[in-house]
mmCIF file of N, CA and C in Angstrom:
data_model
loop_
_atom_site.group_PDB
_atom_site.id
_atom_site.type_symbol
_atom_site.label_atom_id
_atom_site.label_comp_id
_atom_site.label_asym_id
_atom_site.label_seq_id
_atom_site.Cartn_x
_atom_site.Cartn_y
_atom_site.Cartn_z
ATOM 1 N N MET U 1 -48.728 -52.432 -16.796
ATOM 2 C CA MET U 1 -47.148 -52.727 -17.099
ATOM 3 C C MET U 1 -47.081 -52.616 -18.700
ATOM 4 N N GLN U 2 -48.000 -53.304 -19.419
ATOM 5 C CA GLN U 2 -47.867 -53.199 -20.546
ATOM 6 C C GLN U 2 -47.768 -52.120 -21.168
ATOM 7 N N THR U 3 -48.611 -51.123 -20.980
ATOM 8 C CA THR U 3 -48.808 -49.610 -21.485
ATOM 9 C C THR U 3 -47.137 -49.219 -21.366
ATOM 10 N N PHE U 4 -46.336 -49.616 -20.370
ATOM 11 C CA PHE U 4 -44.853 -49.030 -20.019
ATOM 12 C C PHE U 4 -43.953 -49.612 -20.843
ATOM 13 N N LEU U 5 -44.175 -50.626 -21.146
ATOM 14 C CA LEU U 5 -43.241 -51.538 -22.433
ATOM 15 C C LEU U 5 -43.475 -50.831 -23.398
ATOM 16 N N PHE U 6 -44.882 -51.006 -24.089
ATOM 17 C CA PHE U 6 -45.102 -50.515 -25.358
ATOM 18 C C PHE U 6 -44.620 -49.047 -25.298
ATOM 19 N N ALA U 7 -44.631 -48.203 -24.408
ATOM 20 C CA ALA U 7 -43.685 -46.812 -24.649
ATOM 21 C C ALA U 7 -42.422 -46.712 -24.758
ATOM 22 N N ILE U 8 -41.838 -47.530 -24.062
ATOM 23 C CA ILE U 8 -40.394 -48.063 -24.139
ATOM 24 C C ILE U 8 -40.145 -48.476 -25.677
ATOM 25 N N LEU U 9 -40.851 -49.322 -26.297
ATOM 26 C CA LEU U 9 -40.787 -50.152 -27.326
ATOM 27 C C LEU U 9 -40.793 -48.785 -28.460
ATOM 28 N N LEU U 10 -41.772 -48.163 -28.136
ATOM 29 C CA LEU U 10 -42.020 -46.779 -29.215
ATOM 30 C C LEU U 10 -41.113 -45.849 -29.060
ATOM 31 N N SER U 11 -40.350 -45.798 -28.151
ATOM 32 C CA SER U 11 -39.294 -44.849 -27.811
ATOM 33 C C SER U 11 -37.888 -45.338 -28.422
ATOM 34 N N LEU U 12 -37.795 -46.549 -28.481
ATOM 35 C CA LEU U 12 -36.567 -47.430 -29.047
ATOM 36 C C LEU U 12 -36.809 -46.909 -30.454
ATOM 37 N N GLY U 13 -38.053 -47.142 -31.134
ATOM 38 C CA GLY U 13 -38.077 -47.083 -32.511
ATOM 39 C C GLY U 13 -37.755 -45.771 -33.270
ATOM 40 N N ALA U 14 -38.560 -44.804 -32.369
ATOM 41 C CA ALA U 14 -38.307 -43.218 -32.686
ATOM 42 C C ALA U 14 -36.815 -43.179 -32.817
ATOM 43 N N GLY U 15 -35.953 -43.714 -31.985
ATOM 44 C CA GLY U 15 -34.368 -43.503 -32.020
ATOM 45 C C GLY U 15 -33.663 -44.216 -33.117
ATOM 46 N N MET U 16 -34.086 -45.224 -33.535
ATOM 47 C CA MET U 16 -34.029 -45.805 -34.491
ATOM 48 C C MET U 16 -34.431 -45.189 -36.050
ATOM 49 N N ALA U 17 -35.306 -44.972 -35.964
ATOM 50 C CA ALA U 17 -35.964 -44.047 -37.173
ATOM 51 C C ALA U 17 -34.801 -42.525 -37.259
ATOM 52 N N GLN U 18 -34.330 -42.200 -36.311
ATOM 53 C CA GLN U 18 -33.839 -40.930 -36.287
ATOM 54 C C GLN U 18 -32.542 -41.090 -37.022
ATOM 55 N N ALA U 19 -31.894 -42.291 -36.794
ATOM 56 C CA ALA U 19 -30.613 -42.676 -37.229
ATOM 57 C C ALA U 19 -30.306 -43.132 -38.649
ATOM 58 N N ASP U 20 -31.833 -43.382 -39.304
ATOM 59 C CA ASP U 20 -31.949 -43.746 -40.625
ATOM 60 C C ASP U 20 -31.892 -42.482 -41.514
ATOM 61 N N VAL U 21 -31.916 -41.015 -40.877
ATOM 62 C CA VAL U 21 -31.985 -39.707 -41.420
ATOM 63 C C VAL U 21 -30.466 -39.321 -42.087
ATOM 64 N N VAL U 22 -30.437 -39.005 -43.465
ATOM 65 C CA VAL U 22 -28.780 -38.721 -43.895
ATOM 66 C C VAL U 22 -29.034 -37.477 -44.520
ATOM 67 N N VAL U 23 -28.069 -36.433 -44.661
ATOM 68 C CA VAL U 23 -27.780 -35.314 -44.976
ATOM 69 C C VAL U 23 -27.032 -35.608 -46.479
ATOM 70 N N ILE U 24 -27.855 -34.962 -47.215
ATOM 71 C CA ILE U 24 -27.461 -35.116 -49.086
ATOM 72 C C ILE U 24 -26.929 -33.855 -49.590
ATOM 73 N N VAL U 25 -26.370 -33.813 -50.657
ATOM 74 C CA VAL U 25 -26.208 -32.864 -51.461
ATOM 75 C C VAL U 25 -26.179 -33.484 -53.006
ATOM 76 N N SER U 26 -26.115 -32.700 -53.999
ATOM 77 C CA SER U 26 -26.138 -33.192 -55.267
ATOM 78 C C SER U 26 -25.023 -34.207 -55.424
ATOM 79 N N ALA U 27 -24.837 -35.098 -56.514
ATOM 80 C CA ALA U 27 -23.858 -36.202 -56.605
ATOM 81 C C ALA U 27 -23.008 -35.044 -57.545
ATOM 82 N N LYS U 28 -23.477 -33.807 -58.117
ATOM 83 C CA LYS U 28 -22.565 -32.969 -59.044
ATOM 84 C C LYS U 28 -21.583 -32.237 -57.723
ATOM 85 N N SER U 29 -22.148 -32.047 -56.641
ATOM 86 C CA SER U 29 -21.422 -30.768 -55.837
ATOM 87 C C SER U 29 -19.944 -31.699 -55.230
ATOM 88 N N ALA U 30 -19.388 -30.439 -55.274
ATOM 89 C CA ALA U 30 -17.948 -30.681 -54.974
ATOM 90 C C ALA U 30 -17.526 -30.913 -53.263
ATOM 91 N N VAL U 31 -18.921 -30.776 -52.495
ATOM 92 C CA VAL U 31 -18.875 -30.763 -51.073
ATOM 93 C C VAL U 31 -18.573 -32.206 -50.522
ATOM 94 N N GLY U 32 -17.596 -32.255 -49.699
ATOM 95 C CA GLY U 32 -17.707 -33.483 -49.100
ATOM 96 C C GLY U 32 -18.130 -33.535 -47.726
ATOM 97 N N GLU U 33 -17.557 -34.621 -47.042
ATOM 98 C CA GLU U 33 -18.299 -35.138 -45.505
ATOM 99 C C GLU U 33 -18.488 -33.257 -44.429
ATOM 100 N N LEU U 34 -19.451 -33.391 -44.031
ATOM 101 C CA LEU U 34 -19.716 -32.190 -43.306
ATOM 102 C C LEU U 34 -19.758 -32.664 -41.908
ATOM 103 N N SER U 35 -19.507 -31.683 -40.910
ATOM 104 C CA SER U 35 -20.169 -31.994 -39.542
ATOM 105 C C SER U 35 -21.463 -31.710 -39.003
ATOM 106 N N LYS U 36 -21.537 -32.100 -37.849
ATOM 107 C CA LYS U 36 -22.949 -31.885 -37.518
ATOM 108 C C LYS U 36 -23.155 -30.463 -37.105
ATOM 109 N N ALA U 37 -21.890 -29.752 -36.455
ATOM 110 C CA ALA U 37 -22.312 -28.437 -36.551
ATOM 111 C C ALA U 37 -22.252 -27.316 -37.870
ATOM 112 N N GLN U 38 -21.649 -27.916 -38.615
ATOM 113 C CA GLN U 38 -21.598 -27.291 -39.835
ATOM 114 C C GLN U 38 -23.218 -27.385 -40.714
ATOM 115 N N VAL U 39 -23.748 -28.617 -40.371
ATOM 116 C CA VAL U 39 -25.102 -28.571 -41.069
ATOM 117 C C VAL U 39 -25.887 -27.824 -40.198
ATOM 118 N N ALA U 40 -25.786 -27.768 -39.010
ATOM 119 C CA ALA U 40 -27.053 -27.084 -38.158
ATOM 120 C C ALA U 40 -26.741 -25.627 -38.462
ATOM 121 N N ASP U 41 -25.453 -25.093 -38.532
ATOM 122 C CA ASP U 41 -25.127 -23.707 -38.872
ATOM 123 C C ASP U 41 -26.127 -23.278 -40.391
ATOM 124 N N ILE U 42 -26.066 -24.377 -41.198
ATOM 125 C CA ILE U 42 -26.670 -23.936 -42.459
ATOM 126 C C ILE U 42 -28.231 -23.968 -42.337
ATOM 127 N N PHE U 43 -28.779 -24.959 -41.674
ATOM 128 C CA PHE U 43 -30.239 -24.942 -41.244
ATOM 129 C C PHE U 43 -30.830 -23.985 -40.751
ATOM 130 N N LEU U 44 -29.808 -23.509 -39.826
ATOM 131 C CA LEU U 44 -30.434 -22.567 -39.055
ATOM 132 C C LEU U 44 -29.925 -20.962 -39.512
ATOM 133 N N GLY U 45 -29.514 -20.988 -40.490
ATOM 134 C CA GLY U 45 -29.217 -19.540 -41.240
ATOM 135 C C GLY U 45 -28.206 -18.958 -40.458
ATOM 136 N N LYS U 46 -27.175 -19.423 -39.762
ATOM 137 C CA LYS U 46 -25.765 -19.125 -39.272
ATOM 138 C C LYS U 46 -24.771 -18.919 -40.341
ATOM 139 N N SER U 47 -24.743 -19.922 -41.363
ATOM 140 C CA SER U 47 -23.719 -19.801 -42.511
ATOM 141 C C SER U 47 -24.462 -20.152 -43.706
ATOM 142 N N ALA U 48 -24.126 -19.341 -44.512
ATOM 143 C CA ALA U 48 -24.928 -19.502 -45.990
ATOM 144 C C ALA U 48 -23.840 -19.851 -47.111
ATOM 145 N N THR U 49 -22.672 -20.722 -46.490
ATOM 146 C CA THR U 49 -21.918 -21.516 -47.446
ATOM 147 C C THR U 49 -21.510 -22.729 -46.988
ATOM 148 N N PHE U 50 -20.943 -23.597 -47.909
ATOM 149 C CA PHE U 50 -20.205 -24.899 -47.233
ATOM 150 C C PHE U 50 -18.894 -24.409 -47.168
ATOM 151 N N PRO U 51 -18.136 -25.253 -46.757
ATOM 152 C CA PRO U 51 -16.858 -24.952 -46.582
ATOM 153 C C PRO U 51 -16.160 -24.961 -47.796
ATOM 154 N N GLY U 52 -15.132 -23.845 -48.043
ATOM 155 C CA GLY U 52 -14.632 -23.545 -49.469
ATOM 156 C C GLY U 52 -15.258 -22.222 -50.019
ATOM 157 N N GLY U 53 -16.489 -21.969 -49.333
ATOM 158 C CA GLY U 53 -17.244 -20.867 -49.630
ATOM 159 C C GLY U 53 -18.226 -20.764 -50.791
ATOM 160 N N VAL U 54 -18.589 -22.133 -51.076
ATOM 161 C CA VAL U 54 -19.831 -22.217 -52.088
ATOM 162 C C VAL U 54 -20.941 -22.135 -51.501
ATOM 163 N N GLN U 55 -21.734 -21.162 -52.142
ATOM 164 C CA GLN U 55 -23.145 -21.371 -51.727
ATOM 165 C C GLN U 55 -24.010 -22.310 -51.039
ATOM 166 N N ALA U 56 -24.675 -22.299 -49.886
ATOM 167 C CA ALA U 56 -25.063 -23.581 -49.477
ATOM 168 C C ALA U 56 -26.789 -23.197 -49.244
ATOM 169 N N VAL U 57 -27.669 -23.709 -49.974
ATOM 170 C CA VAL U 57 -29.053 -23.282 -50.068
ATOM 171 C C VAL U 57 -29.777 -24.689 -49.198
ATOM 172 N N PRO U 58 -30.168 -24.581 -47.855
ATOM 173 C CA PRO U 58 -30.875 -25.582 -47.571
ATOM 174 C C PRO U 58 -32.454 -25.714 -47.752
ATOM 175 N N VAL U 59 -32.809 -27.106 -47.857
ATOM 176 C CA VAL U 59 -34.242 -27.635 -48.066
ATOM 177 C C VAL U 59 -34.829 -28.318 -46.937
ATOM 178 N N ASP U 60 -36.023 -28.128 -46.431
ATOM 179 C CA ASP U 60 -36.322 -28.636 -45.282
ATOM 180 C C ASP U 60 -37.442 -29.287 -45.808
ATOM 181 N N GLN U 61 -37.984 -30.233 -45.180
ATOM 182 C CA GLN U 61 -39.025 -31.131 -45.436
ATOM 183 C C GLN U 61 -40.267 -30.458 -44.400
ATOM 184 N N ALA U 62 -41.480 -30.894 -45.030
ATOM 185 C CA ALA U 62 -43.036 -30.169 -44.265
ATOM 186 C C ALA U 62 -42.916 -30.622 -43.063
ATOM 187 N N GLU U 63 -43.767 -29.400 -42.328
ATOM 188 C CA GLU U 63 -43.531 -29.207 -40.908
ATOM 189 C C GLU U 63 -44.255 -30.408 -40.319
ATOM 190 N N GLY U 64 -43.939 -31.131 -39.325
ATOM 191 C CA GLY U 64 -44.855 -32.351 -38.864
ATOM 192 C C GLY U 64 -44.099 -33.605 -39.332
ATOM 193 N N SER U 65 -43.301 -33.610 -40.161
ATOM 194 C CA SER U 65 -42.873 -34.654 -40.972
ATOM 195 C C SER U 65 -41.868 -35.487 -39.893
ATOM 196 N N SER U 66 -41.935 -36.750 -39.954
ATOM 197 C CA SER U 66 -41.192 -37.431 -38.692
ATOM 198 C C SER U 66 -39.722 -37.355 -39.267
ATOM 199 N N GLN U 67 -39.401 -37.267 -40.429
ATOM 200 C CA GLN U 67 -38.150 -37.069 -40.570
ATOM 201 C C GLN U 67 -37.482 -35.532 -40.455
ATOM 202 N N ARG U 68 -38.235 -34.435 -40.665
ATOM 203 C CA ARG U 68 -38.011 -33.467 -40.089
ATOM 204 C C ARG U 68 -37.601 -33.303 -38.755
ATOM 205 N N ASP U 69 -38.727 -34.027 -38.097
ATOM 206 C CA ASP U 69 -38.686 -33.863 -36.262
ATOM 207 C C ASP U 69 -37.244 -34.576 -35.966
ATOM 208 N N ALA U 70 -36.921 -35.831 -36.719
ATOM 209 C CA ALA U 70 -35.588 -36.600 -36.342
ATOM 210 C C ALA U 70 -34.544 -35.677 -36.699
ATOM 211 N N PHE U 71 -34.319 -35.146 -37.814
ATOM 212 C CA PHE U 71 -33.346 -34.275 -38.313
ATOM 213 C C PHE U 71 -33.241 -33.105 -37.424
ATOM 214 N N HIS U 72 -34.131 -32.377 -37.414
ATOM 215 C CA HIS U 72 -33.779 -31.313 -36.095
ATOM 216 C C HIS U 72 -33.380 -31.518 -34.823
ATOM 217 N N GLY U 73 -34.387 -32.578 -34.362
ATOM 218 C CA GLY U 73 -33.795 -33.054 -32.984
ATOM 219 C C GLY U 73 -32.368 -33.568 -33.004
ATOM 220 N N HIS U 74 -32.202 -34.274 -33.774
ATOM 221 C CA HIS U 74 -30.747 -34.516 -33.844
ATOM 222 C C HIS U 74 -29.495 -33.574 -34.352
ATOM 223 N N ILE U 75 -29.739 -32.902 -35.442
ATOM 224 C CA ILE U 75 -28.781 -31.965 -35.582
ATOM 225 C C ILE U 75 -28.880 -30.686 -35.030
ATOM 226 N N THR U 76 -30.120 -30.026 -34.974
ATOM 227 C CA THR U 76 -30.193 -28.453 -34.419
ATOM 228 C C THR U 76 -30.320 -28.481 -32.983
ATOM 229 N N GLY U 77 -30.857 -29.846 -32.718
ATOM 230 C CA GLY U 77 -31.386 -29.675 -31.260
ATOM 231 C C GLY U 77 -32.661 -29.059 -30.840
ATOM 232 N N LYS U 78 -33.329 -28.803 -31.847
ATOM 233 C CA LYS U 78 -34.659 -28.073 -31.758
ATOM 234 C C LYS U 78 -36.108 -28.728 -32.157
ATOM 235 N N SER U 79 -36.896 -28.833 -31.219
ATOM 236 C CA SER U 79 -38.148 -29.389 -31.343
ATOM 237 C C SER U 79 -38.777 -28.545 -32.468
ATOM 238 N N GLY U 80 -39.982 -29.235 -32.932
ATOM 239 C CA GLY U 80 -40.860 -28.370 -34.172
ATOM 240 C C GLY U 80 -41.222 -26.946 -33.632
ATOM 241 N N ALA U 81 -41.872 -27.166 -32.069
ATOM 242 C CA ALA U 81 -42.397 -25.707 -31.585
ATOM 243 C C ALA U 81 -41.201 -24.578 -31.531
ATOM 244 N N GLN U 82 -39.832 -25.166 -30.891
ATOM 245 C CA GLN U 82 -38.867 -24.487 -30.982
ATOM 246 C C GLN U 82 -38.270 -23.783 -32.234
ATOM 247 N N LEU U 83 -38.165 -24.637 -33.250
ATOM 248 C CA LEU U 83 -37.784 -24.198 -34.617
ATOM 249 C C LEU U 83 -38.796 -23.155 -35.236
ATOM 250 N N LYS U 84 -40.167 -23.253 -35.017
ATOM 251 C CA LYS U 84 -40.953 -22.419 -35.501
ATOM 252 C C LYS U 84 -40.699 -20.888 -34.596
ATOM 253 N N SER U 85 -40.473 -21.077 -33.529
ATOM 254 C CA SER U 85 -40.299 -19.658 -32.512
ATOM 255 C C SER U 85 -38.928 -19.129 -32.989
ATOM 256 N N TYR U 86 -37.966 -20.001 -33.073
ATOM 257 C CA TYR U 86 -36.701 -19.404 -33.730
ATOM 258 C C TYR U 86 -36.523 -18.683 -34.700
ATOM 259 N N TRP U 87 -37.476 -19.150 -35.862
ATOM 260 C CA TRP U 87 -37.745 -18.713 -37.157
ATOM 261 C C TRP U 87 -38.294 -17.309 -37.348
ATOM 262 N N SER U 88 -39.551 -17.697 -36.135
ATOM 263 C CA SER U 88 -40.391 -16.271 -36.173
ATOM 264 C C SER U 88 -39.743 -15.040 -35.727
ATOM 265 N N LYS U 89 -38.465 -15.349 -34.792
ATOM 266 C CA LYS U 89 -37.937 -14.305 -34.291
ATOM 267 C C LYS U 89 -36.903 -13.491 -35.518
ATOM 268 N N LEU U 90 -36.454 -14.643 -36.160
ATOM 269 C CA LEU U 90 -35.214 -14.052 -37.160
ATOM 270 C C LEU U 90 -35.970 -13.333 -38.186
ATOM 271 N N VAL U 91 -37.128 -13.927 -38.970
ATOM 272 C CA VAL U 91 -38.033 -12.981 -39.915
ATOM 273 C C VAL U 91 -38.451 -11.825 -39.228
ATOM 274 N N PHE U 92 -39.080 -11.729 -38.063
ATOM 275 C CA PHE U 92 -39.689 -10.587 -37.476
ATOM 276 C C PHE U 92 -38.575 -9.354 -37.328
ATOM 277 N N SER U 93 -37.559 -9.870 -36.822
ATOM 278 C CA SER U 93 -36.312 -8.676 -37.011
ATOM 279 C C SER U 93 -35.740 -8.426 -38.166
ATOM 280 N N GLY U 94 -36.001 -9.344 -39.331
ATOM 281 C CA GLY U 94 -35.568 -8.885 -40.719
ATOM 282 C C GLY U 94 -34.074 -9.884 -40.613
ATOM 283 N N LYS U 95 -33.637 -10.529 -39.693
ATOM 284 C CA LYS U 95 -32.349 -11.137 -40.098
ATOM 285 C C LYS U 95 -32.081 -12.724 -40.274
ATOM 286 N N GLY U 96 -33.447 -13.154 -40.897
ATOM 287 C CA GLY U 96 -33.256 -14.540 -41.439
ATOM 288 C C GLY U 96 -34.458 -14.857 -42.398
ATOM 289 N N THR U 97 -34.505 -15.683 -43.002
ATOM 290 C CA THR U 97 -35.390 -16.692 -43.715
ATOM 291 C C THR U 97 -35.223 -17.895 -43.459
ATOM 292 N N PRO U 98 -36.412 -18.814 -43.064
ATOM 293 C CA PRO U 98 -36.264 -19.982 -43.099
ATOM 294 C C PRO U 98 -36.044 -20.849 -44.460
ATOM 295 N N PRO U 99 -35.385 -22.020 -44.368
ATOM 296 C CA PRO U 99 -35.139 -22.762 -45.497
ATOM 297 C C PRO U 99 -36.446 -23.149 -46.189
ATOM 298 N N LYS U 100 -36.420 -23.307 -47.397
ATOM 299 C CA LYS U 100 -37.568 -23.625 -48.344
ATOM 300 C C LYS U 100 -37.938 -25.016 -47.667
ATOM 301 N N GLU U 101 -39.634 -25.080 -48.001
ATOM 302 C CA GLU U 101 -40.086 -26.343 -47.270
ATOM 303 C C GLU U 101 -40.956 -26.892 -48.645
ATOM 304 N N LEU U 102 -40.334 -28.346 -48.609
ATOM 305 C CA LEU U 102 -40.957 -29.222 -49.743
ATOM 306 C C LEU U 102 -41.775 -30.255 -48.928
ATOM 307 N N PRO U 103 -42.664 -30.922 -49.805
ATOM 308 C CA PRO U 103 -44.035 -31.631 -49.052
ATOM 309 C C PRO U 103 -43.151 -32.877 -48.498
ATOM 310 N N ASN U 104 -42.173 -33.682 -49.268
ATOM 311 C CA ASN U 104 -41.857 -34.697 -48.717
ATOM 312 C C ASN U 104 -40.450 -35.074 -49.331
ATOM 313 N N ALA U 105 -39.936 -36.254 -49.017
ATOM 314 C CA ALA U 105 -38.168 -36.457 -49.206
ATOM 315 C C ALA U 105 -38.263 -36.866 -50.721
ATOM 316 N N ALA U 106 -39.245 -37.190 -51.084
ATOM 317 C CA ALA U 106 -38.675 -37.399 -52.871
ATOM 318 C C ALA U 106 -38.765 -35.964 -53.424
ATOM 319 N N GLU U 107 -39.448 -34.934 -53.042
ATOM 320 C CA GLU U 107 -39.228 -33.508 -53.665
ATOM 321 C C GLU U 107 -37.900 -32.967 -53.290
ATOM 322 N N VAL U 108 -37.486 -33.190 -51.992
ATOM 323 C CA VAL U 108 -36.202 -32.717 -51.587
ATOM 324 C C VAL U 108 -35.165 -33.362 -52.267
ATOM 325 N N LYS U 109 -35.172 -35.017 -52.583
ATOM 326 C CA LYS U 109 -34.084 -35.599 -53.085
ATOM 327 C C LYS U 109 -33.908 -35.045 -54.610
ATOM 328 N N LYS U 110 -35.338 -35.016 -55.457
ATOM 329 C CA LYS U 110 -34.990 -34.415 -56.795
ATOM 330 C C LYS U 110 -34.633 -32.918 -56.661
ATOM 331 N N LEU U 111 -35.014 -31.920 -56.006
ATOM 332 C CA LEU U 111 -34.574 -30.860 -56.072
ATOM 333 C C LEU U 111 -32.934 -30.521 -55.665
ATOM 334 N N VAL U 112 -32.327 -31.461 -54.717
ATOM 335 C CA VAL U 112 -31.125 -31.302 -54.246
ATOM 336 C C VAL U 112 -30.258 -32.085 -55.213
ATOM 337 N N ALA U 113 -30.546 -32.996 -56.207
ATOM 338 C CA ALA U 113 -29.994 -33.753 -57.089
ATOM 339 C C ALA U 113 -29.636 -32.827 -57.953
ATOM 340 N N ALA U 114 -30.583 -31.863 -58.623
ATOM 341 C CA ALA U 114 -30.754 -31.125 -59.627
ATOM 342 C C ALA U 114 -29.866 -29.928 -59.422
ATOM 343 N N ASN U 115 -29.323 -29.593 -58.026
ATOM 344 C CA ASN U 115 -28.682 -28.283 -57.931
ATOM 345 C C ASN U 115 -27.489 -28.414 -56.774
ATOM 346 N N PRO U 116 -26.329 -28.553 -57.378
ATOM 347 C CA PRO U 116 -25.145 -28.663 -56.474
ATOM 348 C C PRO U 116 -24.928 -27.562 -55.080
ATOM 349 N N ASN U 117 -25.612 -26.591 -55.248
ATOM 350 C CA ASN U 117 -25.739 -25.600 -54.106
ATOM 351 C C ASN U 117 -26.909 -26.079 -52.866
ATOM 352 N N MET U 118 -27.712 -26.939 -53.276
ATOM 353 C CA MET U 118 -28.682 -27.215 -52.116
ATOM 354 C C MET U 118 -28.116 -28.477 -51.141
ATOM 355 N N ILE U 119 -28.802 -28.398 -50.130
ATOM 356 C CA ILE U 119 -28.663 -29.458 -49.140
ATOM 357 C C ILE U 119 -29.975 -29.736 -48.422
ATOM 358 N N GLY U 120 -29.922 -31.128 -48.141
ATOM 359 C CA GLY U 120 -31.437 -31.406 -47.537
ATOM 360 C C GLY U 120 -31.150 -32.906 -46.925
ATOM 361 N N TYR U 121 -32.123 -33.556 -46.232
ATOM 362 C CA TYR U 121 -32.121 -34.581 -45.520
ATOM 363 C C TYR U 121 -33.259 -35.446 -46.119
ATOM 364 N N ILE U 122 -33.019 -36.920 -46.014
ATOM 365 C CA ILE U 122 -33.917 -38.150 -46.374
ATOM 366 C C ILE U 122 -33.771 -39.365 -45.713
ATOM 367 N N ASP U 123 -34.316 -40.155 -45.708
ATOM 368 C CA ASP U 123 -34.050 -41.481 -45.166
ATOM 369 C C ASP U 123 -33.070 -42.168 -45.850
ATOM 370 N N LYS U 124 -32.115 -42.790 -45.139
ATOM 371 C CA LYS U 124 -31.159 -43.548 -45.795
ATOM 372 C C LYS U 124 -31.394 -44.414 -46.922
ATOM 373 N N GLY U 125 -32.502 -45.116 -47.079
ATOM 374 C CA GLY U 125 -32.978 -45.963 -47.948
ATOM 375 C C GLY U 125 -33.442 -45.219 -49.172
ATOM 376 N N ASP U 126 -33.470 -44.140 -49.083
ATOM 377 C CA ASP U 126 -33.857 -43.344 -50.442
ATOM 378 C C ASP U 126 -32.359 -42.814 -50.984
ATOM 379 N N ALA U 127 -31.295 -42.766 -50.484
ATOM 380 C CA ALA U 127 -30.406 -42.125 -50.953
ATOM 381 C C ALA U 127 -29.761 -43.042 -52.357
ATOM 382 N N ASP U 128 -29.493 -42.406 -53.600
ATOM 383 C CA ASP U 128 -29.199 -43.284 -54.590
ATOM 384 C C ASP U 128 -28.234 -42.667 -55.446
ATOM 385 N N GLY U 129 -27.698 -42.624 -56.487
ATOM 386 C CA GLY U 129 -26.406 -42.227 -57.134
ATOM 387 C C GLY U 129 -27.045 -40.775 -57.593
ATOM 388 N N SER U 130 -27.998 -40.295 -57.496
ATOM 389 C CA SER U 130 -28.289 -38.779 -57.878
ATOM 390 C C SER U 130 -27.721 -37.784 -56.713
ATOM 391 N N VAL U 131 -27.735 -38.375 -55.436
ATOM 392 C CA VAL U 131 -27.145 -37.511 -54.331
ATOM 393 C C VAL U 131 -25.968 -38.014 -53.711
ATOM 394 N N LYS U 132 -25.396 -37.245 -52.957
ATOM 395 C CA LYS U 132 -24.171 -37.673 -52.013
ATOM 396 C C LYS U 132 -24.436 -37.463 -50.650
ATOM 397 N N VAL U 133 -24.548 -38.656 -49.814
ATOM 398 C CA VAL U 133 -24.425 -38.453 -48.396
ATOM 399 C C VAL U 133 -23.090 -37.620 -47.653
ATOM 400 N N VAL U 134 -23.693 -36.382 -47.147
ATOM 401 C CA VAL U 134 -22.230 -35.746 -46.420
ATOM 402 C C VAL U 134 -22.362 -35.968 -45.047
ATOM 403 N N LEU U 135 -23.422 -36.306 -44.321
ATOM 404 C CA LEU U 135 -23.434 -36.443 -42.892
ATOM 405 C C LEU U 135 -24.435 -37.588 -42.737
ATOM 406 N N ALA U 136 -24.169 -38.764 -42.081
ATOM 407 C CA ALA U 136 -25.043 -39.797 -41.750
ATOM 408 C C ALA U 136 -24.902 -39.913 -39.924
ATOM 409 N N PRO U 137 -25.766 -39.199 -39.269
ATOM 410 C CA PRO U 137 -25.344 -39.127 -38.106
ATOM 411 C C PRO U 137 -25.916 -40.437 -37.250
#
């Protein structure tokens, strides 16, 4: 019984952690609020632009990171394995290139803050004046 309750508490904690991941662009960017579908399309290579036609360059966190798993699970609907398979097919067929991966949220925030064309995701608590939150799922 204790194992069952522990499993329930862990799953609730994972759901709360997922809610703390926000999608960001540079504070200098003209991009406003984005929908979940727009963000998913950018991160899955289905769209290369923000609304208005400005180039969008997605930046992913390292494979296996809890923020990456939460982001993709909620936004793209893909697990780590599904995402790897998705990009393998596109790369093999010459139809796409996965987003650049950075080792952690601090590096994502630093790069996104410096480039108005970039889009990434970080923990809500890490957002500051250098970036603008465009989606808080």
